[in-house]
CSV table of C-alpha atoms in Angstrom, one decimal:
chain,number,residue,atom,x,y,z
A,1,MET,CA,58.4,60.6,111.5
A,2,ASN,CA,55.6,62.9,110.3
A,3,ARG,CA,51.9,62.5,109.9
A,4,LEU,CA,52.3,61.6,106.2
A,5,SER,CA,54.5,58.6,106.9
A,6,GLU,CA,52.5,57.7,110.0
A,7,THR,CA,49.3,57.6,107.9
A,8,PHE,CA,50.6,55.6,105.0
A,9,ASN,CA,53.3,53.6,106.8
A,10,THR,CA,55.7,53.9,103.8
A,11,VAL,CA,58.1,56.3,102.3
A,12,LYS,CA,57.1,58.2,99.1
A,13,PRO,CA,53.3,57.3,99.2
A,14,ILE,CA,51.4,57.4,96.0
A,15,LEU,CA,47.8,58.6,96.0
A,16,GLY,CA,45.5,57.8,93.1
A,17,MET,CA,42.7,60.0,92.0
A,18,LEU,CA,39.1,58.8,91.5
A,19,HIS,CA,37.6,61.4,89.3
A,20,LEU,CA,34.1,60.0,89.3
A,21,ALA,CA,33.5,59.8,85.6
A,22,GLY,CA,30.4,58.0,84.2
A,23,GLU,CA,26.9,58.7,83.0
A,24,GLY,CA,24.8,59.0,86.1
A,25,PRO,CA,25.2,58.1,89.7
A,26,ALA,CA,25.2,54.3,89.3
A,27,ALA,CA,27.7,54.3,86.5
A,28,LYS,CA,30.0,56.7,88.5
A,29,LEU,CA,29.8,54.4,91.5
A,30,ALA,CA,30.6,51.3,89.4
A,31,GLN,CA,33.5,52.9,87.6
A,32,ALA,CA,35.0,54.4,90.8
A,33,GLU,CA,34.9,51.0,92.5
A,34,GLU,CA,36.5,49.3,89.5
A,35,GLU,CA,39.3,51.9,89.4
A,36,ALA,CA,39.8,51.8,93.1
A,37,ARG,CA,40.2,48.0,93.0
A,38,ILE,CA,42.8,48.3,90.1
A,39,MET,CA,44.8,51.0,91.9
A,40,ALA,CA,44.7,49.3,95.3
A,41,GLY,CA,45.5,45.9,93.7
A,42,GLU,CA,48.7,47.4,92.1
A,43,GLY,CA,49.8,48.8,95.4
A,44,VAL,CA,48.7,52.5,95.3
A,45,ASP,CA,48.8,53.7,98.9
A,46,GLY,CA,45.8,56.1,99.0
A,47,LEU,CA,42.7,56.8,96.9
A,48,VAL,CA,41.4,60.4,96.6
A,49,VAL,CA,37.6,60.5,96.0
A,50,GLU,CA,37.1,63.8,94.2
A,51,ASN,CA,34.2,65.4,92.3
A,52,TYR,CA,36.2,66.2,89.2
A,53,PHE,CA,33.5,64.9,87.0
A,54,GLY,CA,30.8,64.2,89.6
A,55,ASP,CA,29.3,66.2,92.4
A,56,ALA,CA,29.5,66.1,96.2
A,57,ASP,CA,26.7,63.6,96.4
A,58,ASP,CA,28.6,61.2,94.1
A,59,VAL,CA,31.6,61.7,96.4
A,60,GLU,CA,29.5,60.5,99.4
A,61,ARG,CA,28.1,57.5,97.5
A,62,VAL,CA,31.6,56.4,96.6
A,63,LEU,CA,33.0,57.0,100.1
A,64,ASP,CA,30.2,54.9,101.5
A,65,ARG,CA,31.0,52.0,99.1
A,66,LEU,CA,34.8,52.1,99.5
A,67,CYS,CA,34.7,52.4,103.2
A,68,SER,CA,32.7,49.2,103.3
A,69,LEU,CA,35.4,47.3,101.4
A,70,ASP,CA,38.8,46.2,102.5
A,71,LEU,CA,41.0,47.3,99.6
A,72,GLY,CA,44.2,47.9,101.5
A,73,ALA,CA,44.6,51.5,100.4
A,74,LYS,CA,43.8,54.5,102.6
A,75,ILE,CA,40.7,56.5,101.6
A,76,GLY,CA,40.8,60.2,101.2
A,77,VAL,CA,38.4,63.0,100.0
A,78,ASN,CA,38.6,66.2,98.1
A,79,VAL,CA,35.4,68.1,97.5
A,80,LEU,CA,36.2,70.7,94.9
A,81,ARG,CA,34.7,74.2,95.5
A,82,ASP,CA,33.2,73.0,98.8
A,83,ASP,CA,35.8,72.5,101.5
A,84,PRO,CA,33.3,72.4,104.4
A,85,ARG,CA,31.6,69.4,102.8
A,86,ALA,CA,34.9,67.5,102.7
A,87,PHE,CA,35.3,68.0,106.5
A,88,THR,CA,31.7,67.0,107.1
A,89,LEU,CA,32.2,63.8,105.1
A,90,ALA,CA,35.4,63.1,107.1
A,91,LYS,CA,33.4,63.2,110.2
A,92,ARG,CA,30.8,60.8,108.7
A,93,TYR,CA,33.2,58.3,107.2
A,94,PRO,CA,36.6,56.8,108.3
A,95,VAL,CA,38.7,58.7,105.8
A,96,SER,CA,42.4,58.8,106.5
A,97,PHE,CA,43.1,62.1,104.7
A,98,ILE,CA,41.6,65.2,103.2
A,99,GLN,CA,42.9,67.1,100.3
A,100,VAL,CA,42.1,70.8,99.9
A,101,ASP,CA,43.3,72.5,96.6
A,102,SER,CA,44.1,75.9,98.2
A,103,VAL,CA,44.9,76.7,101.9
A,104,ALA,CA,46.7,80.0,101.4
A,105,GLY,CA,47.3,82.6,98.7
A,106,HIS,CA,44.0,82.4,96.9
A,107,LEU,CA,42.2,85.1,98.8
A,108,PRO,CA,42.7,88.8,99.4
A,109,PRO,CA,43.9,89.8,102.9
A,110,GLU,CA,40.6,91.0,104.1
A,111,ASP,CA,39.0,87.6,103.4
A,112,ASP,CA,42.0,85.4,104.4
A,113,ALA,CA,41.7,86.0,108.1
A,114,VAL,CA,38.1,84.7,108.2
A,115,PHE,CA,39.0,81.8,106.0
A,116,ALA,CA,42.0,80.9,108.3
A,117,ALA,CA,39.8,80.9,111.4
A,118,ASN,CA,37.1,78.8,109.9
A,119,PHE,CA,39.6,76.4,108.4
A,120,ALA,CA,41.4,76.0,111.6
A,121,ALA,CA,38.2,75.1,113.4
A,122,ARG,CA,37.3,72.5,110.7
A,123,ARG,CA,40.7,71.1,110.9
A,124,ALA,CA,40.5,70.6,114.6
A,125,SER,CA,37.2,68.8,114.3
A,126,VAL,CA,38.6,65.8,112.5
A,127,PRO,CA,41.6,63.5,113.0
A,128,SER,CA,42.3,63.0,109.3
A,129,LEU,CA,45.7,64.0,107.7
A,130,LEU,CA,45.2,67.3,105.9
A,131,LEU,CA,47.0,67.9,102.6
A,132,GLY,CA,46.7,71.4,101.1
A,133,GLY,CA,47.8,73.4,98.0
A,134,VAL,CA,49.4,76.8,97.8
A,135,ARG,CA,49.5,78.5,94.4
A,136,PHE,CA,47.9,75.2,93.1
A,137,LYS,CA,46.9,74.7,89.5
A,138,TYR,CA,43.9,76.7,88.4
A,139,GLN,CA,43.8,78.6,91.7
A,140,PRO,CA,44.0,82.4,91.7
A,141,VAL,CA,46.8,84.3,93.6
A,142,LEU,CA,45.2,87.2,95.3
A,143,SER,CA,47.0,87.5,98.6
A,144,GLY,CA,49.4,90.2,97.6
A,145,ARG,CA,52.1,88.4,99.6
A,146,PRO,CA,55.4,86.9,98.4
A,147,GLU,CA,55.2,83.3,97.4
A,148,GLU,CA,57.5,82.4,100.4
A,149,GLU,CA,55.0,83.9,102.9
A,150,ASP,CA,52.0,82.2,101.3
A,151,VAL,CA,53.9,78.9,101.5
A,152,ARG,CA,54.7,79.4,105.2
A,153,LEU,CA,51.1,80.2,106.0
A,154,GLY,CA,49.9,77.2,104.1
A,155,ALA,CA,52.3,74.9,105.9
A,156,ALA,CA,51.0,76.1,109.2
A,157,ARG,CA,47.5,75.3,108.2
A,158,CYS,CA,47.9,71.6,107.1
A,159,ASP,CA,50.1,68.5,107.5
A,160,GLY,CA,51.6,68.5,104.1
A,161,LEU,CA,51.7,70.7,101.0
A,162,VAL,CA,50.7,69.5,97.5
A,163,VAL,CA,52.7,71.3,94.7
A,164,THR,CA,51.7,71.6,91.0
A,165,SER,CA,52.6,73.6,88.0
A,166,ASP,CA,49.8,75.2,86.1
A,167,ALA,CA,47.6,72.4,84.7
A,168,THR,CA,46.4,68.9,85.1
A,169,GLY,CA,48.9,66.4,83.7
A,170,GLN,CA,51.6,69.0,83.4
A,171,PRO,CA,54.9,67.9,85.1
A,172,THR,CA,55.4,69.7,88.4
A,173,ASP,CA,58.3,72.2,88.4
A,174,MET,CA,61.1,70.9,90.6
A,175,ASP,CA,62.3,74.4,91.1
A,176,LYS,CA,59.0,75.2,92.7
A,177,VAL,CA,59.3,72.2,94.9
A,178,ALA,CA,62.7,73.4,96.0
A,179,ARG,CA,61.4,76.9,96.7
A,180,PHE,CA,58.6,75.4,98.9
A,181,ARG,CA,61.1,73.3,100.7
A,182,ALA,CA,63.3,76.3,101.4
A,183,ALA,CA,60.4,78.4,102.5
A,184,THR,CA,59.2,75.8,105.0
A,185,GLY,CA,62.7,74.7,106.1
A,186,GLY,CA,61.7,71.1,105.6
A,187,THR,CA,59.2,71.2,108.4
A,188,VAL,CA,56.3,69.7,106.3
A,189,PRO,CA,56.1,67.0,103.6
A,190,LEU,CA,55.8,68.1,100.0
A,191,LEU,CA,53.8,66.0,97.5
A,192,VAL,CA,54.0,66.3,93.7
A,193,GLY,CA,50.3,67.0,92.7
A,194,ALA,CA,50.5,66.5,88.9
A,195,GLY,CA,52.5,65.1,86.1
A,196,LEU,CA,54.3,62.1,87.8
A,197,THR,CA,55.2,59.3,85.3
A,198,GLU,CA,57.4,56.2,85.5
A,199,ALA,CA,59.9,58.2,83.4
A,200,ASN,CA,60.2,61.1,85.8
A,201,ALA,CA,59.4,59.3,89.1
A,202,ALA,CA,63.1,59.1,90.1
A,203,GLU,CA,63.7,62.8,89.6
A,204,HIS,CA,60.4,63.9,91.2
A,205,LEU,CA,60.5,61.6,94.2
A,206,ALA,CA,64.1,62.6,94.9
A,207,HIS,CA,62.8,66.1,95.6
A,208,ALA,CA,59.2,65.3,96.9
A,209,ASP,CA,57.9,63.1,99.7
A,210,GLY,CA,55.1,61.5,97.7
A,211,ALA,CA,52.8,62.2,94.8
A,212,ILE,CA,49.2,62.3,93.7
A,213,VAL,CA,48.5,60.7,90.3
A,214,GLY,CA,45.4,61.1,88.2
A,215,SER,CA,45.7,61.3,84.4
A,216,TRP,CA,48.8,59.1,84.0
A,217,PHE,CA,47.0,56.1,85.3
A,218,LYS,CA,44.3,56.5,82.6
A,219,HIS,CA,43.8,55.5,78.9
A,220,ASP,CA,46.0,57.7,76.7
A,221,HIS,CA,47.2,59.4,80.0
A,222,LYS,CA,44.3,61.8,79.8
A,223,ASP,CA,41.9,62.8,82.6
A,224,THR,CA,38.9,61.8,80.5
A,225,GLY,CA,40.1,58.1,80.2
A,226,ARG,CA,39.5,55.1,82.4
A,227,VAL,CA,42.2,53.8,84.7
A,228,GLU,CA,44.2,51.1,83.1
A,229,ALA,CA,46.0,48.4,85.2
A,230,THR,CA,49.1,48.4,83.0
A,231,HIS,CA,49.7,52.1,83.6
A,232,VAL,CA,49.3,51.7,87.3
A,233,ALA,CA,51.5,48.7,87.4
A,234,ARG,CA,54.4,50.3,85.5
A,235,LEU,CA,54.4,53.4,87.7
A,236,MET,CA,54.1,51.5,91.0
A,237,ARG,CA,56.9,49.2,89.8
A,238,ALA,CA,59.1,52.2,89.4
A,239,VAL,CA,58.1,53.6,92.8
A,240,ARG,CA,58.9,50.3,94.5
A,241,ALA,CA,62.3,50.2,92.9
A,242,LEU,CA,63.0,53.7,94.2
A,243,ARG,CA,61.9,52.7,97.7
A,244,SER,CA,64.2,49.6,97.6
A,245,ALA,CA,67.1,51.7,96.4
A,246,ALA,CA,66.6,54.2,99.2
């Protein structure tokens, strides 16, 4: 039993992204609630409130709304480009998990030590599950260390690692997942962070311990679309079949 399975009380949890699209705060809030209800209604295990299209204030408005509802899915937060704000919100709202896009490898050595100390202090200040990226999509690699070393450092800094290839919607390289698993010796859960579909779910979830899904749930499977219930239902049907077979 690890913190990932304890938090979601299931194997291979699926976390859906709320990207906060919409014209203005009220529209973003309304669309986020609509998409949260769709995903939770189809059995998605967690909802990640992220300022992909909005800002940190939009994240807080959506957290405030979702935490007042009983949707049945765990609520999480990812504040892009402002990790401290994510931890502040996790103190203010009953979020079950925090996602941070990069916890190791993205800084030169002279900056990493300060980052690590501050990050450890923030992590200790909240009880939420912490999911972090190493060599995550769109993140620089400035550490000067081998990938294996960055992965081991990242694993020590969080409760689970999120693995992606190079871009949003791009299928995650299973060889990369295998390298991360070997580097950590299987000591931390690994989640696929991009590119999961109902067609590749069996392959990806055979190697990973869960997944974060954004674009695939949306119209035309693009990040700019709105979440469509049929897309969510098909993927979750595939996931439930895999869980039953296991």
